[in-house]
Structure formats: C-alpha cells, structure tokens
PDB file of C-alpha atoms in Angstrom:
ATOM      1  CA  MET R 162    -111.740 182.219   6.807  1.00 97.00           C
ATOM      2  CA  ALA R 163    -109.196 179.647   7.936  1.00 97.00           C
ATOM      3  CA  ASP R 164    -108.813 175.996   6.956  1.00 96.00           C
ATOM      4  CA  ALA R 165    -106.488 175.225   9.878  1.00 96.00           C
ATOM      5  CA  PRO R 166    -106.321 176.247  13.561  1.00 95.00           C
ATOM      6  CA  VAL R 167    -105.418 179.908  14.058  1.00 95.00           C
ATOM      7  CA  ASP R 168    -103.290 181.237  16.900  1.00 96.00           C
ATOM      8  CA  ILE R 169    -105.705 183.364  18.957  1.00 95.00           C
ATOM      9  CA  THR R 170    -102.837 185.370  20.479  1.00 96.00           C
ATOM     10  CA  THR R 171    -101.982 186.611  17.001  1.00 96.00           C
ATOM     11  CA  LEU R 172    -105.583 187.648  16.304  1.00 95.00           C
ATOM     12  CA  ARG R 173    -105.799 189.418  19.659  1.00 96.00           C
ATOM     13  CA  ARG R 174    -102.515 191.279  19.199  1.00 96.00           C
ATOM     14  CA  VAL R 175    -103.942 193.170  16.197  1.00 95.00           C
ATOM     15  CA  LEU R 176    -106.568 194.692  18.518  1.00 97.00           C
ATOM     16  CA  LEU R 177    -104.115 196.001  21.115  1.00 97.00           C
ATOM     17  CA  VAL R 178    -104.315 199.703  20.316  1.00 96.00           C
ATOM     18  CA  PRO R 179    -103.511 202.464  22.820  1.00 97.00           C
ATOM     19  CA  GLU R 180    -106.958 204.121  22.409  1.00 97.00           C
ATOM     20  CA  ALA R 181    -108.679 200.970  23.695  1.00 98.00           C
ATOM     21  CA  GLY R 182    -109.520 200.485  27.360  1.00 98.00           C
ATOM     22  CA  GLY R 183    -111.644 197.395  26.953  1.00 97.00           C
ATOM     23  CA  PHE R 184    -111.541 194.194  24.967  1.00 98.00           C
ATOM     24  CA  CYS R 185    -114.279 191.664  24.433  1.00 98.00           C
ATOM     25  CA  ALA R 186    -114.009 188.298  22.704  1.00 98.00           C
ATOM     26  CA  PHE R 187    -116.435 185.578  21.763  1.00 98.00           C
ATOM     27  CA  GLU R 188    -115.371 182.043  20.951  1.00 98.00           C
ATOM     28  CA  GLY R 189    -117.710 179.451  19.461  1.00 98.00           C
ATOM     29  CA  TRP R 190    -116.685 175.856  20.222  1.00 97.00           C
ATOM     30  CA  VAL R 191    -117.820 172.498  18.940  1.00 97.00           C
ATOM     31  CA  ARG R 192    -120.174 171.129  21.614  1.00 96.00           C
ATOM     32  CA  GLN R 193    -120.488 167.442  22.495  1.00 96.00           C
ATOM     33  CA  THR R 194    -124.258 167.299  21.997  1.00 95.00           C
ATOM     34  CA  ASN R 195    -126.853 168.871  19.730  1.00 92.00           C
ATOM     35  CA  ASP R 196    -130.581 168.282  20.159  1.00 89.00           C
ATOM     36  CA  GLY R 197    -129.823 165.451  22.552  1.00 92.00           C
ATOM     37  CA  ARG R 198    -127.521 163.619  20.132  1.00 94.00           C
ATOM     38  CA  ALA R 199    -123.869 162.891  20.893  1.00 96.00           C
ATOM     39  CA  VAL R 200    -121.642 164.820  18.474  1.00 96.00           C
ATOM     40  CA  ALA R 201    -118.145 163.648  17.492  1.00 96.00           C
ATOM     41  CA  GLY R 202    -117.304 166.677  15.386  1.00 97.00           C
ATOM     42  CA  ILE R 203    -118.514 169.179  12.819  1.00 97.00           C
ATOM     43  CA  ASP R 204    -117.417 169.582   9.223  1.00 97.00           C
ATOM     44  CA  TYR R 205    -117.657 173.247   8.211  1.00 98.00           C
ATOM     45  CA  SER R 206    -117.836 174.222   4.576  1.00 98.00           C
ATOM     46  CA  ALA R 207    -118.065 177.723   3.157  1.00 98.00           C
ATOM     47  CA  PHE R 208    -118.407 179.638  -0.069  1.00 98.00           C
ATOM     48  CA  VAL R 209    -115.162 181.349   0.806  1.00 98.00           C
ATOM     49  CA  PRO R 210    -115.075 184.434  -1.480  1.00 98.00           C
ATOM     50  CA  LEU R 211    -118.557 185.543  -0.403  1.00 98.00           C
ATOM     51  CA  ALA R 212    -118.040 184.491   3.220  1.00 98.00           C
ATOM     52  CA  ARG R 213    -114.977 186.739   3.307  1.00 98.00           C
ATOM     53  CA  THR R 214    -116.674 189.813   1.789  1.00 98.00           C
ATOM     54  CA  GLU R 215    -119.820 189.363   3.897  1.00 98.00           C
ATOM     55  CA  GLY R 216    -117.715 188.942   7.050  1.00 98.00           C
ATOM     56  CA  GLN R 217    -115.763 192.108   6.232  1.00 98.00           C
ATOM     57  CA  ALA R 218    -119.060 193.962   5.642  1.00 98.00           C
ATOM     58  CA  ILE R 219    -120.322 192.873   9.080  1.00 98.00           C
ATOM     59  CA  VAL R 220    -117.147 194.093  10.793  1.00 98.00           C
ATOM     60  CA  GLN R 221    -117.453 197.440   8.954  1.00 98.00           C
ATOM     61  CA  GLU R 222    -121.091 197.754  10.057  1.00 98.00           C
ATOM     62  CA  ALA R 223    -120.058 197.106  13.660  1.00 98.00           C
ATOM     63  CA  LYS R 224    -117.453 199.878  13.400  1.00 98.00           C
ATOM     64  CA  GLN R 225    -120.126 202.301  12.148  1.00 98.00           C
ATOM     65  CA  ARG R 226    -122.795 201.334  14.698  1.00 98.00           C
ATOM     66  CA  PHE R 227    -120.694 201.160  17.853  1.00 98.00           C
ATOM     67  CA  ALA R 228    -117.950 203.313  19.338  1.00 98.00           C
ATOM     68  CA  ILE R 229    -115.199 200.748  18.908  1.00 98.00           C
ATOM     69  CA  CYS R 230    -111.560 201.079  17.929  1.00 98.00           C
ATOM     70  CA  HIS R 231    -111.050 197.822  16.118  1.00 97.00           C
ATOM     71  CA  ALA R 232    -112.686 194.448  15.491  1.00 98.00           C
ATOM     72  CA  THR R 233    -111.708 191.203  13.858  1.00 98.00           C
ATOM     73  CA  ALA R 234    -113.334 187.843  13.210  1.00 98.00           C
ATOM     74  CA  MET R 235    -112.184 184.377  12.200  1.00 98.00           C
ATOM     75  CA  HIS R 236    -114.214 181.341  11.117  1.00 98.00           C
ATOM     76  CA  ARG R 237    -112.892 177.857  10.516  1.00 98.00           C
ATOM     77  CA  THR R 238    -113.626 175.471   7.694  1.00 98.00           C
ATOM     78  CA  GLY R 239    -112.926 171.743   7.634  1.00 98.00           C
ATOM     79  CA  TYR R 240    -113.466 169.023  10.237  1.00 98.00           C
ATOM     80  CA  LEU R 241    -113.364 170.144  13.873  1.00 98.00           C
ATOM     81  CA  SER R 242    -113.573 167.848  16.897  1.00 97.00           C
ATOM     82  CA  VAL R 243    -115.473 168.572  20.113  1.00 97.00           C
ATOM     83  CA  GLY R 244    -113.806 171.444  21.962  1.00 97.00           C
ATOM     84  CA  GLU R 245    -112.171 173.048  18.941  1.00 98.00           C
ATOM     85  CA  THR R 246    -112.753 176.732  18.217  1.00 98.00           C
ATOM     86  CA  ALA R 247    -114.989 177.242  15.183  1.00 98.00           C
ATOM     87  CA  VAL R 248    -115.393 181.001  15.359  1.00 98.00           C
ATOM     88  CA  TRP R 249    -113.548 183.833  17.110  1.00 98.00           C
ATOM     89  CA  ILE R 250    -114.611 187.474  17.404  1.00 98.00           C
ATOM     90  CA  GLY R 251    -112.524 190.149  19.090  1.00 98.00           C
ATOM     91  CA  VAL R 252    -113.443 193.798  19.665  1.00 98.00           C
ATOM     92  CA  ALA R 253    -111.414 196.582  21.251  1.00 98.00           C
ATOM     93  CA  ALA R 254    -113.113 199.802  22.377  1.00 98.00           C
ATOM     94  CA  ALA R 255    -112.525 202.783  24.644  1.00 98.00           C
ATOM     95  CA  HIS R 256    -115.291 201.530  26.971  1.00 98.00           C
ATOM     96  CA  ARG R 257    -116.837 198.119  27.655  1.00 97.00           C
ATOM     97  CA  ASP R 258    -120.436 198.777  26.560  1.00 98.00           C
ATOM     98  CA  ALA R 259    -119.509 199.248  22.912  1.00 98.00           C
ATOM     99  CA  ALA R 260    -117.117 196.291  23.000  1.00 98.00           C
ATOM    100  CA  PHE R 261    -119.799 193.911  24.324  1.00 98.00           C
ATOM    101  CA  SER R 262    -122.480 195.231  21.923  1.00 98.00           C
ATOM    102  CA  ALA R 263    -120.281 195.070  18.836  1.00 98.00           C
ATOM    103  CA  CYS R 264    -119.084 191.565  19.699  1.00 98.00           C
ATOM    104  CA  ARG R 265    -122.700 190.405  20.040  1.00 98.00           C
ATOM    105  CA  TYR R 266    -123.671 192.128  16.800  1.00 98.00           C
ATOM    106  CA  ILE R 267    -120.858 190.484  14.834  1.00 98.00           C
ATOM    107  CA  ILE R 268    -121.552 186.915  15.979  1.00 98.00           C
ATOM    108  CA  ASP R 269    -125.323 187.302  15.478  1.00 98.00           C
ATOM    109  CA  GLU R 270    -124.867 188.624  11.935  1.00 98.00           C
ATOM    110  CA  ILE R 271    -122.317 185.925  11.056  1.00 98.00           C
ATOM    111  CA  LYS R 272    -124.828 183.270  12.073  1.00 97.00           C
ATOM    112  CA  GLN R 273    -127.546 184.852   9.941  1.00 96.00           C
ATOM    113  CA  ARG R 274    -125.726 185.964   6.808  1.00 97.00           C
ATOM    114  CA  VAL R 275    -122.340 184.390   6.153  1.00 98.00           C
ATOM    115  CA  PRO R 276    -122.416 181.432   3.727  1.00 98.00           C
ATOM    116  CA  ILE R 277    -121.019 178.738   6.021  1.00 98.00           C
ATOM    117  CA  TRP R 278    -122.644 175.361   6.602  1.00 98.00           C
ATOM    118  CA  LYS R 279    -122.079 172.743   9.270  1.00 96.00           C
ATOM    119  CA  LYS R 280    -122.430 169.039   8.803  1.00 97.00           C
ATOM    120  CA  GLU R 281    -122.608 167.327  12.159  1.00 96.00           C
ATOM    121  CA  HIS R 282    -120.893 163.985  12.622  1.00 96.00           C
ATOM    122  CA  TYR R 283    -122.673 162.059  15.358  1.00 96.00           C
ATOM    123  CA  ALA R 284    -121.086 159.487  17.641  1.00 94.00           C
ATOM    124  CA  THR R 285    -123.230 156.832  15.907  1.00 95.00           C
ATOM    125  CA  GLY R 286    -121.397 157.475  12.627  1.00 95.00           C
ATOM    126  CA  VAL R 287    -124.357 159.248  11.031  1.00 94.00           C
ATOM    127  CA  THR R 288    -123.726 162.650   9.414  1.00 95.00           C
ATOM    128  CA  GLU R 289    -126.313 165.368   8.822  1.00 93.00           C
ATOM    129  CA  TRP R 290    -126.455 168.934   7.562  1.00 94.00           C
ATOM    130  CA  VAL R 291    -127.849 171.151  10.295  1.00 88.00           C
ATOM    131  CA  PRO R 292    -131.102 172.385   8.703  1.00 82.00           C
ATOM    132  CA  CYS R 293    -131.135 175.858  10.232  1.00 69.00           C
ATOM    133  CA  HIS R 294    -130.145 177.724  13.362  1.00 63.00           C
ATOM    134  CA  THR R 295    -131.812 177.087  16.671  1.00 52.00           C
ATOM    135  CA  ARG R 296    -130.807 180.233  18.512  1.00 49.00           C
TER     136      ARG R 296
ATOM    137  CA  MET N 198    -128.443 179.570 -24.609  1.00 95.00           C
ATOM    138  CA  LEU N 199    -126.184 180.557 -21.733  1.00 97.00           C
ATOM    139  CA  ASN N 200    -123.277 178.711 -20.196  1.00 98.00           C
ATOM    140  CA  ILE N 201    -123.542 179.036 -16.426  1.00 98.00           C
ATOM    141  CA  ASP N 202    -120.805 178.096 -13.992  1.00 98.00           C
ATOM    142  CA  LEU N 203    -122.565 176.455 -11.030  1.00 98.00           C
ATOM    143  CA  GLN N 204    -121.104 175.660  -7.637  1.00 98.00           C
ATOM    144  CA  TYR N 205    -123.048 173.606  -5.063  1.00 98.00           C
ATOM    145  CA  PHE N 206    -122.774 173.595  -1.279  1.00 98.00           C
ATOM    146  CA  ALA N 207    -124.197 171.653   1.669  1.00 97.00           C
ATOM    147  CA  GLN N 208    -127.477 169.807   1.003  1.00 96.00           C
ATOM    148  CA  LEU N 209    -127.486 170.910  -2.636  1.00 98.00           C
ATOM    149  CA  GLN N 210    -124.028 169.433  -3.181  1.00 98.00           C
ATOM    150  CA  ASP N 211    -125.187 166.087  -1.771  1.00 97.00           C
ATOM    151  CA  ALA N 212    -128.383 166.082  -3.851  1.00 97.00           C
ATOM    152  CA  ALA N 213    -126.565 167.043  -7.060  1.00 98.00           C
ATOM    153  CA  GLY N 214    -123.740 164.592  -6.359  1.00 98.00           C
ATOM    154  CA  ARG N 215    -121.209 167.199  -7.431  1.00 98.00           C
ATOM    155  CA  ALA N 216    -119.637 170.430  -6.240  1.00 98.00           C
ATOM    156  CA  HIS N 217    -119.370 172.112  -9.605  1.00 98.00           C
ATOM    157  CA  GLU N 218    -120.692 171.994 -13.157  1.00 98.00           C
ATOM    158  CA  ILE N 219    -120.991 174.138 -16.249  1.00 98.00           C
ATOM    159  CA  ARG N 220    -124.559 174.001 -17.479  1.00 98.00           C
ATOM    160  CA  THR N 221    -126.034 175.168 -20.754  1.00 98.00           C
ATOM    161  CA  THR N 222    -129.452 176.630 -20.096  1.00 98.00           C
ATOM    162  CA  SER N 223    -132.173 178.830 -21.521  1.00 97.00           C
ATOM    163  CA  ALA N 224    -133.216 179.955 -18.020  1.00 98.00           C
ATOM    164  CA  PRO N 225    -133.321 183.771 -18.095  1.00 98.00           C
ATOM    165  CA  THR N 226    -132.975 184.268 -14.313  1.00 98.00           C
ATOM    166  CA  ALA N 227    -131.506 182.543 -11.262  1.00 98.00           C
ATOM    167  CA  ALA N 228    -135.042 181.710 -10.121  1.00 98.00           C
ATOM    168  CA  ALA N 229    -135.806 179.952 -13.418  1.00 98.00           C
ATOM    169  CA  LEU N 230    -132.475 178.149 -13.296  1.00 98.00           C
ATOM    170  CA  TYR N 231    -133.210 176.843  -9.792  1.00 98.00           C
ATOM    171  CA  ASP N 232    -136.585 175.551 -10.992  1.00 97.00           C
ATOM    172  CA  GLU N 233    -134.829 173.759 -13.844  1.00 98.00           C
ATOM    173  CA  LEU N 234    -132.278 172.212 -11.451  1.00 98.00           C
ATOM    174  CA  ARG N 235    -134.986 171.069  -9.043  1.00 97.00           C
ATOM    175  CA  ASP N 236    -136.399 168.934 -11.841  1.00 96.00           C
ATOM    176  CA  VAL N 237    -132.973 167.416 -12.498  1.00 97.00           C
ATOM    177  CA  TYR N 238    -131.713 166.844  -8.942  1.00 98.00           C
ATOM    178  CA  SER N 239    -134.896 166.851  -6.834  1.00 97.00           C
ATOM    179  CA  PHE N 240    -133.599 169.625  -4.569  1.00 97.00           C
ATOM    180  CA  ALA N 241    -135.797 169.698  -1.469  1.00 94.00           C
ATOM    181  CA  LEU N 242    -134.979 173.268  -0.401  1.00 95.00           C
ATOM    182  CA  GLU N 243    -137.541 175.933  -1.234  1.00 94.00           C
ATOM    183  CA  PRO N 244    -136.139 179.104  -2.827  1.00 95.00           C
ATOM    184  CA  ALA N 245    -138.010 181.137  -0.201  1.00 94.00           C
ATOM    185  CA  CYS N 246    -135.550 179.909   2.458  1.00 93.00           C
ATOM    186  CA  MET N 247    -132.478 180.509   0.310  1.00 96.00           C
ATOM    187  CA  ARG N 248    -130.489 183.310  -1.302  1.00 97.00           C
ATOM    188  CA  VAL N 249    -128.553 183.347  -4.538  1.00 98.00           C
ATOM    189  CA  ALA N 250    -125.069 184.660  -5.284  1.00 98.00           C
ATOM    190  CA  ILE N 251    -124.134 185.680  -8.805  1.00 98.00           C
ATOM    191  CA  ASN N 252    -120.422 186.213  -9.407  1.00 98.00           C
ATOM    192  CA  ALA N 253    -119.793 185.910  -5.649  1.00 98.00           C
ATOM    193  CA  ALA N 254    -122.237 188.678  -4.636  1.00 98.00           C
ATOM    194  CA  PHE N 255    -125.722 188.251  -3.173  1.00 98.00           C
ATOM    195  CA  SER N 256    -128.141 189.069  -6.004  1.00 98.00           C
ATOM    196  CA  PRO N 257    -131.896 189.249  -6.648  1.00 98.00           C
ATOM    197  CA  TRP N 258    -133.482 185.982  -7.781  1.00 98.00           C
ATOM    198  CA  GLU N 259    -134.923 187.794 -10.802  1.00 98.00           C
ATOM    199  CA  GLN N 260    -131.607 189.267 -11.961  1.00 96.00           C
ATOM    200  CA  PRO N 261    -131.108 188.357 -15.657  1.00 97.00           C
ATOM    201  CA  LEU N 262    -128.349 185.805 -16.145  1.00 98.00           C
ATOM    202  CA  ARG N 263    -125.501 186.499 -18.549  1.00 98.00           C
ATOM    203  CA  ASP N 264    -123.307 184.020 -20.379  1.00 98.00           C
ATOM    204  CA  GLY N 265    -120.444 182.894 -18.169  1.00 98.00           C
ATOM    205  CA  ASP N 266    -122.053 183.935 -14.863  1.00 98.00           C
ATOM    206  CA  HIS N 267    -120.975 182.049 -11.740  1.00 98.00           C
ATOM    207  CA  VAL N 268    -124.059 181.071  -9.734  1.00 98.00           C
ATOM    208  CA  VAL N 269    -124.313 179.697  -6.213  1.00 98.00           C
ATOM    209  CA  PHE N 270    -127.621 178.896  -4.536  1.00 98.00           C
ATOM    210  CA  ILE N 271    -127.186 179.522  -0.816  1.00 98.00           C
ATOM    211  CA  PRO N 272    -128.955 177.040   1.500  1.00 97.00           C
ATOM    212  CA  PRO N 273    -129.897 178.359   4.967  1.00 97.00           C
ATOM    213  CA  VAL N 274    -126.564 179.243   6.579  1.00 97.00           C
ATOM    214  CA  THR N 275    -125.471 177.566   9.817  1.00 96.00           C
ATOM    215  CA  GLY N 276    -122.068 179.001  10.668  1.00 95.00           C
ATOM    216  CA  GLY N 277    -120.921 179.982  14.139  1.00 92.00           C
TER     217      GLY N 277
END
C-alpha cells in the first residue's frame, strides 16, 4: 500500500531472479470515463492494515497455486489523476503460462477481497463512491 | 456495556460524518452493533453485501464482541 507514486523499476527489480525465464505485469490506470461519465480522477482510500495482510495472503496463494518464482503487488491510496497507475502486479516464473495465470489471479482477487474503495471525481465536479465492481 | 473502537470507510464514513469513534454499546455481536448504528446513521448498505473486520482481521458477523475491540464494517470493495 503506497500513498505516493512508486518507482515501477524498483518493484520490478525485486522479481529479477535467475530461475525466472518469464515476467508478466499488470498495471491498472485511472481511465478518463466510467459508465459514460467524464472522470477527472479517483480518490482511493483503504483500511491499510487489513489491505496489507489480505494482499500478502493473495500473493502467497498465487505462489502455492502456480509454478512461479516470485510475485509482488502495489496499490495506491490518495487522489490519482487520469493516467496515473493505481495498481501494479508483477510475477516472475520459469515459464510464461504460470506468470500470466498468477498475474490474473492476483488482480482478480485484489478487486474482490482487498478493503480499498474508490471515490470517482467527475469532470462536472460531482464525486461518488463506486457502488461495486463492473467487471 | 462494551467500549468499541469503530473506524468508518467509504459510504459509511460519509453517512456517519466521521472516520472514527469510540462507542459504548450493549450489542453482543458485530451484526447487532451494525443494526444499532443503522438506526443512528441511516446506513443504506445491507450487511449481506458487506464483511466485518474485528481487530483488523475478517471475522464472522456473529462473533461475540469484547471490550476494546476495533471494528470496521467493510462496504463492497472497489480497488484495482
């Protein structure tokens, strides 16, 4: 959990292990529209202690389910403008199949389980909590 | 009576008008406490679409509360 932009190169470097032959990353960005409404930015809030333990549990699950060497995840809190990176997942594995699958697993579980909430700020000045995920 | 340390997030924080409070209650469980708070703050969210964290761990709604517990009701999450 990070309350300021994180250097992606630093996150990625942790995953560079000699056993790995493939690396897969997913980045979630703030998009300029949601449900047809123009978005200026998103304010992310989190229950940080639980978000951290739940995120670590998800990464551990991914390591047990898939043949990967290493995985890491980062999620932002605070106000992010369109184009900023809200979430970053990186997975290193011997082969690509496991890297892709684990990366997908981690982002899907984060979206379902980790106590993080987004309040969208629309271009009109209106703000609204996003009620639930539209996949 | 129990003193419960409550923290509010997202829609619940807006409805309660606060992020934190210590509340004295006779509610024996998190479920009963949420019912009590709905009367006070008119929370719109149904417990069926939420989870509850006691002392920063997801917990059953019917878990008995103890004096000094930290309770967070978790609205539907929307990270990512």
